[in-house]
Amino acid sequence: MGTLKGILLSMADEASFGAAVFIACIRTGNILV
């Protein structure tokens, strides 16, 4: 497995994780409001 492919995969994992956290924060924010 090339390093470039590994970097792209890690970036995709971080992006999906960040999006999940962002959505969770929005949902909890809406519940609190």
PDB file of N, CA and C in Angstrom:
ATOM      1  N   MET A   1       0.853  -1.194   0.000  1.00  0.00           N
ATOM      2  CA  MET A   1       0.000   0.000   0.000  1.00  0.00           C
ATOM      3  C   MET A   1       0.890   1.246   0.000  1.00  0.00           C
ATOM      4  N   GLY A   2       0.653   2.137  -0.948  1.00  0.00           N
ATOM      5  CA  GLY A   2       1.481   3.341  -1.047  1.00  0.00           C
ATOM      6  C   GLY A   2       1.169   4.347   0.054  1.00  0.00           C
ATOM      7  N   THR A   3       2.128   5.195   0.320  1.00  0.00           N
ATOM      8  CA  THR A   3       1.930   6.198   1.375  1.00  0.00           C
ATOM      9  C   THR A   3       0.842   7.190   0.976  1.00  0.00           C
ATOM     10  N   LEU A   4       0.795   7.551  -0.308  1.00  0.00           N
ATOM     11  CA  LEU A   4      -0.212   8.510  -0.764  1.00  0.00           C
ATOM     12  C   LEU A   4      -1.617   7.960  -0.525  1.00  0.00           C
ATOM     13  N   LYS A   5      -1.800   6.680  -0.829  1.00  0.00           N
ATOM     14  CA  LYS A   5      -3.113   6.063  -0.615  1.00  0.00           C
ATOM     15  C   LYS A   5      -3.445   6.024   0.876  1.00  0.00           C
ATOM     16  N   GLY A   6      -2.438   5.735   1.698  1.00  0.00           N
ATOM     17  CA  GLY A   6      -2.652   5.696   3.144  1.00  0.00           C
ATOM     18  C   GLY A   6      -3.030   7.074   3.676  1.00  0.00           C
ATOM     19  N   ILE A   7      -2.358   8.115   3.154  1.00  0.00           N
ATOM     20  CA  ILE A   7      -2.658   9.484   3.591  1.00  0.00           C
ATOM     21  C   ILE A   7      -4.083   9.852   3.191  1.00  0.00           C
ATOM     22  N   LEU A   8      -4.472   9.509   1.971  1.00  0.00           N
ATOM     23  CA  LEU A   8      -5.826   9.829   1.510  1.00  0.00           C
ATOM     24  C   LEU A   8      -6.867   9.115   2.370  1.00  0.00           C
ATOM     25  N   LEU A   9      -6.598   7.862   2.717  1.00  0.00           N
ATOM     26  CA  LEU A   9      -7.546   7.109   3.535  1.00  0.00           C
ATOM     27  C   LEU A   9      -7.651   7.714   4.928  1.00  0.00           C
ATOM     28  N   SER A  10      -6.519   8.091   5.515  1.00  0.00           N
ATOM     29  CA  SER A  10      -6.544   8.687   6.851  1.00  0.00           C
ATOM     30  C   SER A  10      -7.274  10.027   6.824  1.00  0.00           C
ATOM     31  N   MET A  11      -7.088  10.792   5.748  1.00  0.00           N
ATOM     32  CA  MET A  11      -7.778  12.075   5.627  1.00  0.00           C
ATOM     33  C   MET A  11      -9.285  11.852   5.529  1.00  0.00           C
ATOM     34  N   ALA A  12      -9.690  10.835   4.767  1.00  0.00           N
ATOM     35  CA  ALA A  12     -11.114  10.541   4.618  1.00  0.00           C
ATOM     36  C   ALA A  12     -11.705  10.116   5.962  1.00  0.00           C
ATOM     37  N   ASP A  13     -10.944   9.323   6.733  1.00  0.00           N
ATOM     38  CA  ASP A  13     -11.422   8.884   8.045  1.00  0.00           C
ATOM     39  C   ASP A  13     -11.594  10.081   8.971  1.00  0.00           C
ATOM     40  N   GLU A  14     -10.631  11.000   8.959  1.00  0.00           N
ATOM     41  CA  GLU A  14     -10.726  12.177   9.814  1.00  0.00           C
ATOM     42  C   GLU A  14     -11.903  13.052   9.397  1.00  0.00           C
ATOM     43  N   ALA A  15     -12.122  13.180   8.097  1.00  0.00           N
ATOM     44  CA  ALA A  15     -13.218  14.013   7.601  1.00  0.00           C
ATOM     45  C   ALA A  15     -14.569  13.433   8.007  1.00  0.00           C
ATOM     46  N   SER A  16     -14.731  12.113   7.857  1.00  0.00           N
ATOM     47  CA  SER A  16     -16.000  11.485   8.217  1.00  0.00           C
ATOM     48  C   SER A  16     -16.225  11.564   9.724  1.00  0.00           C
ATOM     49  N   PHE A  17     -15.144  11.415  10.509  1.00  0.00           N
ATOM     50  CA  PHE A  17     -15.253  11.507  11.966  1.00  0.00           C
ATOM     51  C   PHE A  17     -15.619  12.934  12.367  1.00  0.00           C
ATOM     52  N   GLY A  18     -14.986  13.920  11.731  1.00  0.00           N
ATOM     53  CA  GLY A  18     -15.293  15.321  12.019  1.00  0.00           C
ATOM     54  C   GLY A  18     -16.734  15.649  11.662  1.00  0.00           C
ATOM     55  N   ALA A  19     -17.219  15.119  10.544  1.00  0.00           N
ATOM     56  CA  ALA A  19     -18.597  15.369  10.136  1.00  0.00           C
ATOM     57  C   ALA A  19     -19.570  14.745  11.134  1.00  0.00           C
ATOM     58  N   ALA A  20     -19.256  13.541  11.625  1.00  0.00           N
ATOM     59  CA  ALA A  20     -20.126  12.870  12.594  1.00  0.00           C
ATOM     60  C   ALA A  20     -20.200  13.680  13.886  1.00  0.00           C
ATOM     61  N   VAL A  21     -19.053  14.185  14.347  1.00  0.00           N
ATOM     62  CA  VAL A  21     -19.026  15.005  15.570  1.00  0.00           C
ATOM     63  C   VAL A  21     -19.786  16.301  15.342  1.00  0.00           C
ATOM     64  N   PHE A  22     -19.600  16.911  14.169  1.00  0.00           N
ATOM     65  CA  PHE A  22     -20.272  18.171  13.838  1.00  0.00           C
ATOM     66  C   PHE A  22     -21.787  17.985  13.849  1.00  0.00           C
ATOM     67  N   ILE A  23     -22.269  16.889  13.228  1.00  0.00           N
ATOM     68  CA  ILE A  23     -23.709  16.600  13.191  1.00  0.00           C
ATOM     69  C   ILE A  23     -24.233  16.340  14.594  1.00  0.00           C
ATOM     70  N   ALA A  24     -23.470  15.610  15.400  1.00  0.00           N
ATOM     71  CA  ALA A  24     -23.896  15.318  16.775  1.00  0.00           C
ATOM     72  C   ALA A  24     -24.008  16.612  17.572  1.00  0.00           C
ATOM     73  N   CYS A  25     -23.062  17.535  17.388  1.00  0.00           N
ATOM     74  CA  CYS A  25     -23.109  18.815  18.103  1.00  0.00           C
ATOM     75  C   CYS A  25     -24.335  19.610  17.680  1.00  0.00           C
ATOM     76  N   ILE A  26     -24.661  19.603  16.398  1.00  0.00           N
ATOM     77  CA  ILE A  26     -25.836  20.332  15.904  1.00  0.00           C
ATOM     78  C   ILE A  26     -27.105  19.728  16.505  1.00  0.00           C
ATOM     79  N   ARG A  27     -27.188  18.408  16.531  1.00  0.00           N
ATOM     80  CA  ARG A  27     -28.380  17.744  17.071  1.00  0.00           C
ATOM     81  C   ARG A  27     -28.540  18.041  18.556  1.00  0.00           C
ATOM     82  N   THR A  28     -27.468  17.953  19.328  1.00  0.00           N
ATOM     83  CA  THR A  28     -27.559  18.234  20.765  1.00  0.00           C
ATOM     84  C   THR A  28     -27.869  19.710  20.977  1.00  0.00           C
ATOM     85  N   GLY A  29     -27.328  20.562  20.116  1.00  0.00           N
ATOM     86  CA  GLY A  29     -27.606  22.001  20.218  1.00  0.00           C
ATOM     87  C   GLY A  29     -29.077  22.275  19.975  1.00  0.00           C
ATOM     88  N   ASN A  30     -29.657  21.609  18.981  1.00  0.00           N
ATOM     89  CA  ASN A  30     -31.079  21.795  18.689  1.00  0.00           C
ATOM     90  C   ASN A  30     -31.938  21.288  19.837  1.00  0.00           C
ATOM     91  N   ILE A  31     -31.510  20.191  20.470  1.00  0.00           N
ATOM     92  CA  ILE A  31     -32.267  19.629  21.593  1.00  0.00           C
ATOM     93  C   ILE A  31     -32.206  20.602  22.782  1.00  0.00           C
ATOM     94  N   LEU A  32     -31.003  21.155  23.027  1.00  0.00           N
ATOM     95  CA  LEU A  32     -30.845  22.086  24.147  1.00  0.00           C
ATOM     96  C   LEU A  32     -31.646  23.362  23.899  1.00  0.00           C
ATOM     97  N   VAL A  33     -31.678  23.822  22.652  1.00  0.00           N
ATOM     98  CA  VAL A  33     -32.419  25.049  22.332  1.00  0.00           C
ATOM     99  C   VAL A  33     -33.907  24.718  22.321  1.00  0.00           C
TER     100      VAL A  33
END
